Coordinates of C-alpha atoms in Angstrom, one line a residue:
Chain A
M1 CA 44.5 5.1 7.6
R2 CA 42.7 8.4 7.4
K3 CA 41.0 7.3 4.3
S4 CA 39.6 4.1 5.8
V5 CA 38.1 6.1 8.7
A6 CA 36.4 8.4 6.3
K7 CA 35.3 5.4 4.2
R8 CA 33.7 3.8 7.3
W9 CA 31.9 6.8 8.7
L10 CA 30.9 8.6 5.5
P11 CA 28.0 6.3 4.7
E12 CA 26.9 6.2 8.3
L13 CA 26.8 10.0 8.4
A14 CA 25.0 10.2 5.1
M15 CA 22.4 7.8 6.2
L16 CA 21.9 9.7 9.5
L17 CA 21.2 12.9 7.5
V18 CA 18.7 11.1 5.2
T19 CA 16.9 9.5 8.1
L20 CA 16.3 13.0 9.6
V21 CA 13.9 13.6 6.7
F22 CA 11.9 10.6 8.0
V23 CA 12.3 11.2 11.7
I24 CA 11.6 14.9 12.0
P25 CA 7.9 14.8 10.8
V26 CA 7.2 12.0 13.3
W27 CA 9.0 13.9 16.0
M28 CA 7.1 17.1 15.2
V29 CA 3.8 15.2 15.7
L30 CA 4.9 13.7 18.9
V31 CA 6.1 16.9 20.7
N32 CA 3.3 19.1 19.4
S33 CA 0.7 16.6 20.6
F34 CA 1.8 17.6 24.2
K35 CA 1.7 21.4 23.6
N36 CA -1.2 23.9 24.1
E37 CA -3.2 25.0 21.1
K38 CA -1.2 28.2 20.6
D39 CA 2.3 26.7 20.7
A40 CA 1.3 23.7 18.5
A41 CA 0.2 26.0 15.7
F42 CA 3.9 26.8 15.1
F43 CA 4.7 23.2 14.3
G44 CA 8.1 23.6 16.1
I45 CA 10.3 20.7 16.9
G46 CA 11.3 22.0 20.4
L47 CA 10.1 20.2 23.5
P48 CA 6.9 21.4 25.2
G49 CA 7.3 23.6 28.3
T50 CA 4.7 21.6 30.2
L51 CA 3.2 18.4 29.1
H52 CA -0.4 18.8 28.2
F53 CA -1.8 15.3 28.8
E54 CA -5.3 16.8 28.7
N55 CA -5.0 16.8 24.8
Y56 CA -5.1 13.1 24.9
Q57 CA -8.0 13.1 27.3
K58 CA -9.9 15.5 25.1
V59 CA -9.3 13.3 22.0
F60 CA -10.6 10.3 23.9
E61 CA -13.8 12.2 24.7
E62 CA -14.3 13.8 21.3
A63 CA -13.0 11.4 18.6
D64 CA -14.8 8.2 19.5
I65 CA -11.4 6.5 19.8
I66 CA -12.8 3.3 21.4
G67 CA -15.6 2.8 18.9
A68 CA -13.3 3.3 16.0
F69 CA -10.7 1.0 17.5
L70 CA -13.2 -1.8 17.9
N71 CA -14.5 -1.3 14.4
G72 CA -10.9 -1.6 13.1
M73 CA -10.3 -4.7 15.2
L74 CA -13.5 -6.3 13.9
Y75 CA -12.5 -5.8 10.3
C76 CA -8.9 -6.9 10.9
A77 CA -9.8 -10.0 12.9
V78 CA -12.6 -11.3 10.5
V79 CA -10.8 -10.4 7.3
G80 CA -7.4 -11.6 8.7
V81 CA -8.6 -15.1 9.8
L82 CA -10.8 -15.8 6.8
S83 CA -8.2 -14.5 4.3
L84 CA -5.5 -16.8 5.8
A85 CA -7.7 -19.8 5.8
F86 CA -9.2 -19.3 2.3
A87 CA -5.9 -18.3 0.6
S88 CA -3.8 -21.1 2.1
M89 CA -6.4 -23.7 1.2
A90 CA -6.7 -22.4 -2.3
A91 CA -2.9 -22.2 -2.7
F92 CA -2.5 -25.8 -1.4
V93 CA -4.7 -27.2 -4.2
I94 CA -3.1 -24.9 -6.8
A95 CA 0.4 -25.9 -5.8
R96 CA -0.3 -29.6 -5.5
S97 CA -2.7 -30.6 -8.3
K98 CA -1.7 -30.2 -11.9
G99 CA -5.1 -29.7 -13.5
R100 CA -6.0 -27.0 -16.1
L101 CA -8.7 -25.6 -13.7
T102 CA -6.2 -25.0 -10.9
E103 CA -3.8 -23.4 -13.3
L104 CA -6.5 -21.1 -14.5
S105 CA -7.6 -20.3 -10.9
Y106 CA -4.0 -19.2 -10.1
Y107 CA -4.0 -16.7 -13.0
V108 CA -7.5 -15.5 -12.1
F109 CA -6.3 -14.8 -8.6
L110 CA -3.1 -13.1 -9.8
S111 CA -5.0 -10.7 -12.0
G112 CA -6.2 -9.1 -8.8
I113 CA -2.7 -7.7 -8.2
V114 CA -3.0 -5.6 -11.4
L115 CA -6.7 -4.9 -11.7
P116 CA -8.0 -1.9 -9.7
G117 CA -11.2 -2.7 -7.8
A118 CA -14.3 -1.5 -9.6
I119 CA -15.7 0.6 -6.8
I120 CA -19.0 1.9 -8.3
P121 CA -20.1 -1.6 -9.6
T122 CA -19.2 -3.0 -6.2
F123 CA -21.5 -0.4 -4.7
F124 CA -24.2 -1.5 -7.1
L125 CA -23.7 -5.2 -6.2
L126 CA -23.7 -4.5 -2.4
Q127 CA -26.7 -2.3 -2.7
R128 CA -28.7 -5.0 -4.6
M129 CA -27.6 -7.5 -2.0
G130 CA -28.8 -5.2 0.8
L131 CA -25.3 -5.0 2.2
I132 CA -24.5 -1.3 1.8
G133 CA -23.9 0.4 5.1
T134 CA -23.2 -2.9 7.0
Y135 CA -20.0 -4.2 8.5
A136 CA -20.4 -7.2 6.1
S137 CA -19.9 -4.9 3.1
V138 CA -16.5 -3.8 4.2
I139 CA -15.5 -7.3 5.3
V140 CA -16.4 -9.1 2.0
V141 CA -14.8 -6.5 -0.2
L142 CA -11.5 -6.3 1.8
L143 CA -11.5 -10.1 2.0
S144 CA -11.7 -10.4 -1.7
M145 CA -9.0 -7.8 -2.1
T146 CA -6.5 -9.7 0.2
M147 CA -6.9 -13.0 -1.7
P148 CA -4.5 -12.4 -4.6
I149 CA -1.3 -11.6 -2.6
G150 CA -2.2 -14.4 -0.1
V151 CA -2.6 -17.0 -2.8
F152 CA 0.6 -15.8 -4.5
L153 CA 2.8 -16.0 -1.5
Y154 CA 1.3 -19.3 -0.2
T155 CA 1.5 -21.0 -3.5
G156 CA 5.2 -20.3 -3.8
F157 CA 5.8 -21.5 -0.3
V158 CA 3.7 -24.7 -0.5
K159 CA 5.9 -25.9 -3.4
T160 CA 8.8 -26.0 -0.9
V161 CA 6.9 -28.4 1.4
P162 CA 7.8 -32.0 0.3
V163 CA 4.9 -34.0 -1.2
E164 CA 6.2 -37.1 0.7
L165 CA 4.8 -35.5 3.8
D166 CA 1.3 -35.6 2.4
E167 CA 1.7 -39.2 1.3
A168 CA 2.9 -40.3 4.8
A169 CA -0.1 -38.5 6.3
I170 CA -2.6 -40.1 3.9
I171 CA -1.1 -43.6 4.6
D172 CA -1.5 -42.9 8.3
G173 CA -5.2 -42.3 7.6
A174 CA -5.4 -38.5 8.0
G175 CA -8.4 -36.9 6.3
R176 CA -8.3 -34.0 3.9
L177 CA -8.9 -31.3 6.5
R178 CA -6.6 -33.0 9.0
L179 CA -3.8 -33.3 6.5
F180 CA -4.0 -29.6 5.6
F181 CA -4.7 -27.9 8.9
R182 CA -2.7 -30.2 11.2
I183 CA 0.3 -31.0 9.0
V184 CA 0.7 -28.6 6.1
F185 CA -0.6 -25.3 7.4
P186 CA 1.7 -25.2 10.5
L187 CA 4.7 -25.5 8.0
L188 CA 3.6 -22.4 6.2
T189 CA 4.0 -20.2 9.3
P190 CA 6.6 -17.7 7.8
V191 CA 4.2 -16.8 5.1
T192 CA 1.3 -16.7 7.5
I193 CA 3.0 -14.2 9.8
T194 CA 3.9 -12.1 6.8
L195 CA 0.3 -12.1 5.7
V196 CA -1.0 -11.4 9.2
I197 CA 1.0 -8.1 9.2
F198 CA 0.3 -7.2 5.5
N199 CA -3.4 -7.8 6.0
F200 CA -3.5 -6.0 9.3
M201 CA -1.9 -2.9 7.8
G202 CA -4.0 -3.1 4.6
V203 CA -7.3 -3.4 6.5
W204 CA -6.4 -1.0 9.3
N205 CA -5.3 1.7 6.9
D206 CA -8.1 1.1 4.3
I207 CA -9.7 4.3 3.0
T208 CA -11.8 3.4 0.0
T209 CA -14.2 0.7 1.1
Q210 CA -15.2 2.6 4.3
L211 CA -15.5 5.9 2.4
Y212 CA -17.8 4.4 -0.2
F213 CA -19.7 1.7 1.6
V214 CA -20.3 2.6 5.3
D215 CA -21.0 5.7 7.4
A216 CA -18.8 7.2 10.1
S217 CA -20.2 5.0 12.9
K218 CA -18.5 2.0 11.2
W219 CA -15.2 3.8 10.5
T220 CA -11.8 2.8 11.8
M221 CA -9.3 5.0 13.6
P222 CA -7.5 6.4 10.6
M223 CA -10.9 7.3 9.0
M224 CA -11.9 9.0 12.1
V225 CA -8.8 11.2 11.9
Y226 CA -10.1 12.5 8.7
R227 CA -13.4 13.5 10.3
F228 CA -11.7 14.8 13.5
Q229 CA -9.3 17.0 11.4
G230 CA -12.3 18.5 9.6
M231 CA -13.9 19.4 12.9
Y232 CA -10.8 20.6 14.8
S233 CA -8.9 22.0 11.9
T234 CA -7.2 24.8 13.9
K235 CA -6.5 22.7 17.1
W236 CA -3.4 21.1 15.9
N237 CA -2.4 19.9 19.4
L238 CA -5.6 17.7 19.4
V239 CA -5.2 16.6 15.8
F240 CA -1.6 15.5 16.5
A241 CA -2.7 13.6 19.7
D242 CA -5.3 11.9 17.6
L243 CA -2.6 10.9 15.1
V244 CA -0.3 9.5 17.8
L245 CA -3.1 7.3 19.2
T246 CA -4.2 6.2 15.7
S247 CA -0.6 5.2 14.7
L248 CA 0.1 3.2 17.9
P249 CA -1.7 -0.1 17.0
V250 CA -0.1 -0.4 13.6
I251 CA 3.4 0.6 14.9
V252 CA 3.1 -2.0 17.7
V253 CA 2.2 -4.7 15.1
Y254 CA 5.1 -3.6 12.9
I255 CA 7.6 -3.8 15.8
L256 CA 6.3 -7.2 16.9
G257 CA 6.4 -8.6 13.4
Q258 CA 9.2 -6.8 11.5
K259 CA 11.7 -9.6 11.8
Y260 CA 9.3 -12.2 10.4
M261 CA 8.0 -9.8 7.7
V262 CA 11.3 -9.2 6.1
S263 CA 12.2 -12.9 5.9
G264 CA 8.7 -14.0 4.9
M265 CA 8.5 -11.4 2.1
T266 CA 11.9 -12.4 0.6
Q267 CA 11.3 -16.1 1.0
G268 CA 7.9 -16.0 -0.5
A269 CA 9.0 -13.8 -3.4
V270 CA 12.1 -15.8 -4.2
K271 CA 10.6 -19.2 -3.9
G272 CA 7.3 -18.2 -5.7
Chain B
M1 CA -3.0 -44.8 -4.5
T2 CA -2.7 -42.0 -7.0
G3 CA -6.4 -41.8 -7.3
K4 CA -6.7 -41.6 -3.6
R5 CA -4.0 -39.0 -3.3
K6 CA -5.6 -36.9 -6.0
S7 CA -8.8 -36.7 -4.1
F8 CA -6.9 -35.0 -1.3
Y9 CA -6.4 -32.1 -3.5
S10 CA -9.9 -31.8 -4.7
L11 CA -11.2 -28.4 -5.8
T12 CA -13.4 -28.0 -2.8
F13 CA -10.5 -26.3 -1.0
L14 CA -10.5 -23.6 -3.7
I15 CA -14.2 -22.8 -3.4
P16 CA -14.5 -20.4 -0.5
G17 CA -11.7 -18.1 -1.5
M18 CA -12.5 -18.3 -5.2
A19 CA -16.2 -17.6 -4.6
I20 CA -15.7 -14.5 -2.5
Y21 CA -13.1 -13.2 -4.9
L22 CA -15.2 -13.9 -8.0
V23 CA -18.3 -12.3 -6.6
F24 CA -16.8 -9.2 -4.9
F25 CA -13.8 -8.5 -7.1
I26 CA -14.0 -10.0 -10.5
G27 CA -17.8 -9.7 -10.6
P28 CA -17.8 -5.9 -10.2
N29 CA -15.1 -5.5 -12.8
L30 CA -17.3 -7.4 -15.3
L31 CA -20.4 -5.4 -14.1
S32 CA -18.6 -2.2 -15.1
L33 CA -18.7 -3.4 -18.7
G34 CA -22.5 -3.0 -18.5
L35 CA -22.9 -0.2 -15.9
G36 CA -20.6 2.1 -17.8
F37 CA -23.1 2.2 -20.6
T38 CA -26.1 3.3 -18.5
D39 CA -27.5 6.5 -17.1
W40 CA -27.7 5.0 -13.6
S41 CA -27.8 7.8 -11.0
V42 CA -28.8 8.3 -7.4
Y43 CA -32.0 10.0 -8.7
S44 CA -33.0 6.7 -10.4
M45 CA -31.5 4.0 -8.3
T46 CA -33.7 1.2 -9.5
E47 CA -34.8 2.3 -12.9
F48 CA -32.1 3.2 -15.4
G49 CA -31.4 2.5 -19.0
F50 CA -28.6 2.0 -21.5
N51 CA -27.4 5.2 -23.1
G52 CA -24.8 3.8 -25.4
L53 CA -21.5 5.7 -25.6
D54 CA -22.9 8.9 -24.1
N55 CA -20.8 8.6 -20.9
F56 CA -17.6 8.2 -22.9
K57 CA -18.5 11.1 -25.2
Q58 CA -19.2 13.3 -22.2
M59 CA -15.8 12.2 -20.7
L60 CA -13.9 13.2 -23.8
S61 CA -15.6 16.6 -23.9
E62 CA -14.6 17.5 -20.4
S63 CA -11.2 19.0 -19.6
I64 CA -11.3 17.4 -16.1
F65 CA -11.0 14.0 -17.7
K66 CA -7.9 15.0 -19.8
K67 CA -6.4 16.6 -16.7
S68 CA -7.0 13.4 -14.8
I69 CA -5.2 11.2 -17.4
V70 CA -2.2 13.5 -17.6
N71 CA -2.0 13.9 -13.8
T72 CA -2.3 10.2 -13.1
F73 CA 0.5 9.4 -15.5
Y74 CA 2.6 12.2 -14.3
F75 CA 2.1 11.0 -10.7
A76 CA 2.8 7.4 -11.6
F77 CA 6.0 8.0 -13.6
A78 CA 7.4 10.6 -11.1
T79 CA 6.9 8.3 -8.1
V80 CA 8.3 5.3 -10.0
I81 CA 11.5 7.2 -10.9
L82 CA 12.0 9.0 -7.6
S83 CA 11.3 6.0 -5.3
N84 CA 13.4 3.6 -7.4
V85 CA 16.4 5.9 -7.9
I86 CA 16.5 7.1 -4.3
G87 CA 15.5 3.7 -2.9
F88 CA 18.2 1.9 -4.9
L89 CA 20.9 4.3 -3.8
L90 CA 19.9 4.1 -0.1
A91 CA 19.8 0.3 -0.4
V92 CA 23.3 0.2 -1.9
I93 CA 24.6 2.4 1.0
M94 CA 22.8 0.3 3.6
N95 CA 24.1 -2.9 2.1
A96 CA 27.6 -2.0 3.3
K97 CA 26.9 -3.4 6.8
L98 CA 26.3 -0.2 8.6
K99 CA 26.3 0.1 12.4
L100 CA 22.9 1.5 12.8
E101 CA 21.3 -0.5 10.1
S102 CA 18.2 -1.5 12.0
F103 CA 17.6 2.1 13.0
Y104 CA 17.7 3.2 9.4
R105 CA 15.4 0.3 8.4
S106 CA 12.8 1.3 11.0
A107 CA 13.1 5.0 10.1
F108 CA 12.3 4.3 6.4
F109 CA 9.7 1.6 7.1
I110 CA 7.6 3.1 9.9
P111 CA 6.0 5.7 7.4
T112 CA 4.9 2.8 5.2
T113 CA 2.9 1.3 8.1
L114 CA 0.9 4.5 8.5
S115 CA -2.3 5.2 6.7
F116 CA -2.4 8.1 4.3
L117 CA -5.1 9.4 6.6
V118 CA -2.4 9.8 9.3
V119 CA 0.4 11.0 7.0
G120 CA -1.9 13.5 5.3
P121 CA -2.4 15.8 8.3
V122 CA 1.3 15.7 9.0
F123 CA 2.2 16.9 5.5
N124 CA -0.7 19.4 5.6
A125 CA 1.2 20.9 8.6
L126 CA 4.6 20.7 7.0
Y127 CA 3.3 22.4 3.8
N128 CA 1.4 25.1 5.6
P129 CA 2.3 28.4 3.7
E130 CA 2.5 30.5 6.9
S131 CA 3.7 28.4 9.8
G132 CA 4.7 25.2 8.0
P133 CA 8.2 24.0 8.9
I134 CA 9.3 23.9 5.3
N135 CA 8.6 27.6 4.6
T136 CA 9.8 28.5 8.1
F137 CA 13.1 26.8 7.4
L138 CA 13.5 28.5 4.0
R139 CA 12.9 31.9 5.5
A140 CA 15.3 31.2 8.3
V141 CA 18.2 30.4 6.0
G142 CA 17.5 33.4 3.8
L143 CA 15.7 31.6 1.0
G144 CA 12.3 33.1 1.7
S145 CA 11.7 33.6 -2.0
L146 CA 11.5 29.8 -2.4
A147 CA 8.7 29.6 0.2
K148 CA 5.6 28.6 -1.6
G149 CA 1.9 27.7 -1.1
W150 CA 2.9 24.1 -1.6
L151 CA -0.6 22.7 -1.7
V152 CA -2.7 25.7 -2.6
D153 CA -0.6 26.8 -5.7
P154 CA -1.6 24.8 -8.7
N155 CA 2.0 24.9 -10.0
Y156 CA 3.4 23.0 -7.0
A157 CA 0.4 21.0 -5.6
M158 CA 1.1 17.8 -7.6
N159 CA 4.8 17.7 -6.9
S160 CA 4.0 18.3 -3.2
V161 CA 1.7 15.2 -3.2
I162 CA 4.4 13.2 -5.0
V163 CA 7.0 14.1 -2.3
M164 CA 4.6 12.9 0.4
S165 CA 3.9 9.7 -1.5
V166 CA 7.5 8.9 -2.0
W167 CA 8.3 9.7 1.6
S168 CA 5.6 7.3 2.8
G169 CA 6.2 4.4 0.4
I170 CA 10.0 4.2 -0.1
G171 CA 10.4 1.8 2.8
V172 CA 9.1 -1.1 0.8
T173 CA 11.2 -0.2 -2.3
I174 CA 14.4 -0.1 -0.1
L175 CA 13.5 -3.4 1.5
L176 CA 13.1 -5.2 -1.8
Y177 CA 16.3 -3.7 -3.2
I178 CA 18.2 -4.7 0.0
S179 CA 17.0 -8.3 -0.2
G180 CA 18.0 -8.3 -3.9
L181 CA 21.5 -7.0 -3.2
Q182 CA 22.0 -9.5 -0.4
S183 CA 21.3 -12.4 -2.7
V184 CA 24.3 -11.5 -4.9
P185 CA 27.1 -14.0 -4.0
P186 CA 30.0 -12.2 -2.3
E187 CA 32.5 -14.2 -4.5
Y188 CA 31.4 -12.0 -7.4
Y189 CA 32.5 -8.9 -5.6
E190 CA 35.8 -10.5 -4.5
A191 CA 36.5 -11.5 -8.1
A192 CA 35.8 -8.0 -9.3
E193 CA 38.1 -6.6 -6.6
I194 CA 40.9 -8.9 -7.8
D195 CA 40.3 -7.6 -11.3
G196 CA 40.8 -4.1 -9.9
C197 CA 37.3 -2.8 -10.3
T198 CA 36.3 0.5 -8.8
A199 CA 33.2 0.8 -6.6
W200 CA 31.3 2.2 -9.5
Q201 CA 32.4 -0.6 -11.8
K202 CA 31.3 -3.2 -9.2
L203 CA 27.9 -1.5 -9.0
R204 CA 27.5 -1.2 -12.8
H205 CA 28.8 -4.6 -13.8
V206 CA 28.0 -6.9 -10.8
S207 CA 25.2 -5.5 -8.7
I208 CA 22.9 -4.0 -11.3
P209 CA 22.8 -6.9 -13.8
L210 CA 22.2 -9.4 -10.9
I211 CA 19.4 -7.5 -9.3
V212 CA 17.4 -6.9 -12.5
P213 CA 14.6 -9.1 -11.1
S214 CA 14.4 -6.8 -8.1
I215 CA 14.2 -3.8 -10.4
T216 CA 11.4 -5.4 -12.4
V217 CA 9.4 -6.2 -9.2
N218 CA 9.9 -2.7 -7.8
V219 CA 9.1 -0.8 -11.0
V220 CA 6.0 -2.9 -11.7
L221 CA 4.7 -2.6 -8.2
S222 CA 5.3 1.1 -7.9
L223 CA 3.8 1.8 -11.4
I224 CA 0.7 -0.1 -10.6
G225 CA 0.4 1.5 -7.2
G226 CA 1.1 4.9 -8.8
L227 CA -1.6 4.6 -11.4
K228 CA -4.1 3.5 -8.7
V229 CA -3.3 6.6 -6.6
F230 CA -6.2 7.8 -4.5
G231 CA -5.5 8.2 -0.8
Q232 CA -2.4 10.5 -1.2
V233 CA -4.4 13.0 -3.2
F234 CA -7.6 12.5 -1.3
V235 CA -6.0 13.5 2.0
L236 CA -3.9 16.4 0.8
T237 CA -5.9 18.3 -1.9
N238 CA -8.8 16.1 -3.0
G239 CA -8.1 17.0 -6.6
G240 CA -7.7 20.7 -6.2
P241 CA -6.6 23.5 -6.5
N242 CA -8.4 24.0 -9.8
D243 CA -8.1 20.3 -10.7
A244 CA -4.3 20.5 -10.6
T245 CA -4.1 17.2 -8.7
Q246 CA -7.2 15.5 -10.1
V247 CA -6.4 11.9 -10.8
F248 CA -8.6 8.9 -11.8
G249 CA -9.3 7.8 -8.2
T250 CA -10.5 11.3 -7.1
L251 CA -12.4 11.8 -10.4
I252 CA -14.4 8.6 -9.7
F253 CA -15.0 9.7 -6.1
K254 CA -16.1 13.2 -7.3
T255 CA -18.6 11.9 -9.9
F256 CA -19.8 9.3 -7.4
G257 CA -20.5 12.2 -5.0
E258 CA -22.4 14.1 -7.7
G259 CA -24.7 11.0 -8.0
L260 CA -23.6 10.2 -11.5
L261 CA -23.2 6.5 -10.9
G262 CA -23.3 5.2 -14.5
Y263 CA -20.9 7.9 -15.6
S264 CA -18.6 7.2 -12.6
S265 CA -18.6 3.4 -13.6
A266 CA -17.6 4.4 -17.1
V267 CA -14.7 6.5 -15.8
G268 CA -13.7 3.4 -13.7
L269 CA -13.9 1.2 -16.8
V270 CA -11.5 3.5 -18.8
F271 CA -9.2 3.6 -15.8
T272 CA -9.1 -0.3 -15.5
V273 CA -8.3 -0.6 -19.2
I274 CA -5.5 1.9 -18.9
V275 CA -4.0 0.2 -15.8
C276 CA -4.1 -3.2 -17.5
L277 CA -2.6 -2.0 -20.7
M278 CA 0.2 -0.2 -18.9
S279 CA 1.0 -3.2 -16.8
F280 CA 1.2 -5.5 -19.8
V281 CA 3.4 -3.1 -21.7
L282 CA 5.7 -2.7 -18.8
V283 CA 6.0 -6.3 -17.9
Y284 CA 6.7 -7.2 -21.5
A285 CA 9.4 -4.4 -21.8
L286 CA 11.1 -5.5 -18.6
R287 CA 11.1 -9.2 -19.6
K288 CA 13.1 -8.2 -22.7
L289 CA 15.5 -6.2 -20.5
E290 CA 15.9 -9.2 -18.2
A291 CA 16.6 -11.5 -21.2
E292 CA 19.4 -9.2 -22.4
Y293 CA 21.4 -9.4 -19.2

């Protein structure tokens, strides 16, 4: 009897200890974001004596939170919508038609999972096209980078949608676009939700494209942290408040979508 | 009817995604085959010429290039081993239907949702030589001699970056291992139990052989990600101190910052070739392993 109790609680206790390693840094940021400059410099994990909400007010005034938030939302929305539409359409054709060209397309897309992006030649291309420094430069590059995983997950999933459905729709007189967007695309929802979260995190947290292709006025919140930390390197209370605000959008998206993400990821990977 | 059905899958649906991807991803990769052999720089943006193998000769003559290769591989292998060994063990424990499973899951996964630009300052604080919690803790428990300048000492900087990287990325590894473990039919464990297998034997002879595909996916993904490291180093040390953490990603950024665009493209080209070669070798090796089981 004693052994079974130990057997039941030992893994639980071990996991609690391990999670401390993950929870303590997050906790440290949270409590110190409410302390004054002097106390925050010790990086303690104790609760603040008084809550200094003015840290947050100061960050809002100094760090261009709203502008950076809107930049991030612009990238996430445009890249997110176009990526889902383009990747699902491409995957539909790849999964359904058996031609050589579609097979080749699939492998060309998949190569993007392995290949690193060629940053400097991309800079060259964007510069020649007159896109360097524009929102469009970040959007097209991030869009092209999200295609491989999108095509991969969608292709695996489309194969599980019965072809008879397409045939029935065609007999009923549905056109190409109607067949895809009205009938097939809604059935791909588990993968779509997974990709919404993936793409949101990828775009929101992107460093490289913004660093190389646009100036700070077009940066997202995480990139602005980098600038802010440089300017206020000793004011850790402000830096931590900035970190809390920057993490909030992506944590909200994670909490809303975690249930779908896990199932979508495993389904897509297993069926693909 | 078949002819009609076929037209519903015409290639036009492929065009928008393929066009963007070819122009802005594959295109630049092909461009690097040309640009890497030029003397293109910010001082001659529009007029530049081919300079043969000069860029590659220069690379080989510089110690920073060799350091970058060694560091990139060290980083990649260390993160692959650490995140897979620790991730697998945590997944095995979590697979035992724990009470607080969703809490553990969130604790491990929330760091993976955060940008390195957010995680960077946190670890900068943790690693701070004077007031950082790691050194404060070591001093408090009487191990003050182990307190180090985690990011400023060239002997420890790379390992410190690796620890942060594993911390922030292990959530995905754990998730993939858990889903692999959950796909093992429970009857296999029951049969093993009837045969009198110990927990270790069950792990060794039931779990591991059946989740080799998960191992393959995890190792390949973490190796490719490890070779492509940039953000982790950029936020913590930016290649320093004394190039101790210089990797390919930061070397490209550094040479870009110096305005040597042709040279920087050449570094990128070498990097691309290395990543592709490593991926092929690894996928091939793991395929063989899979076939053995």
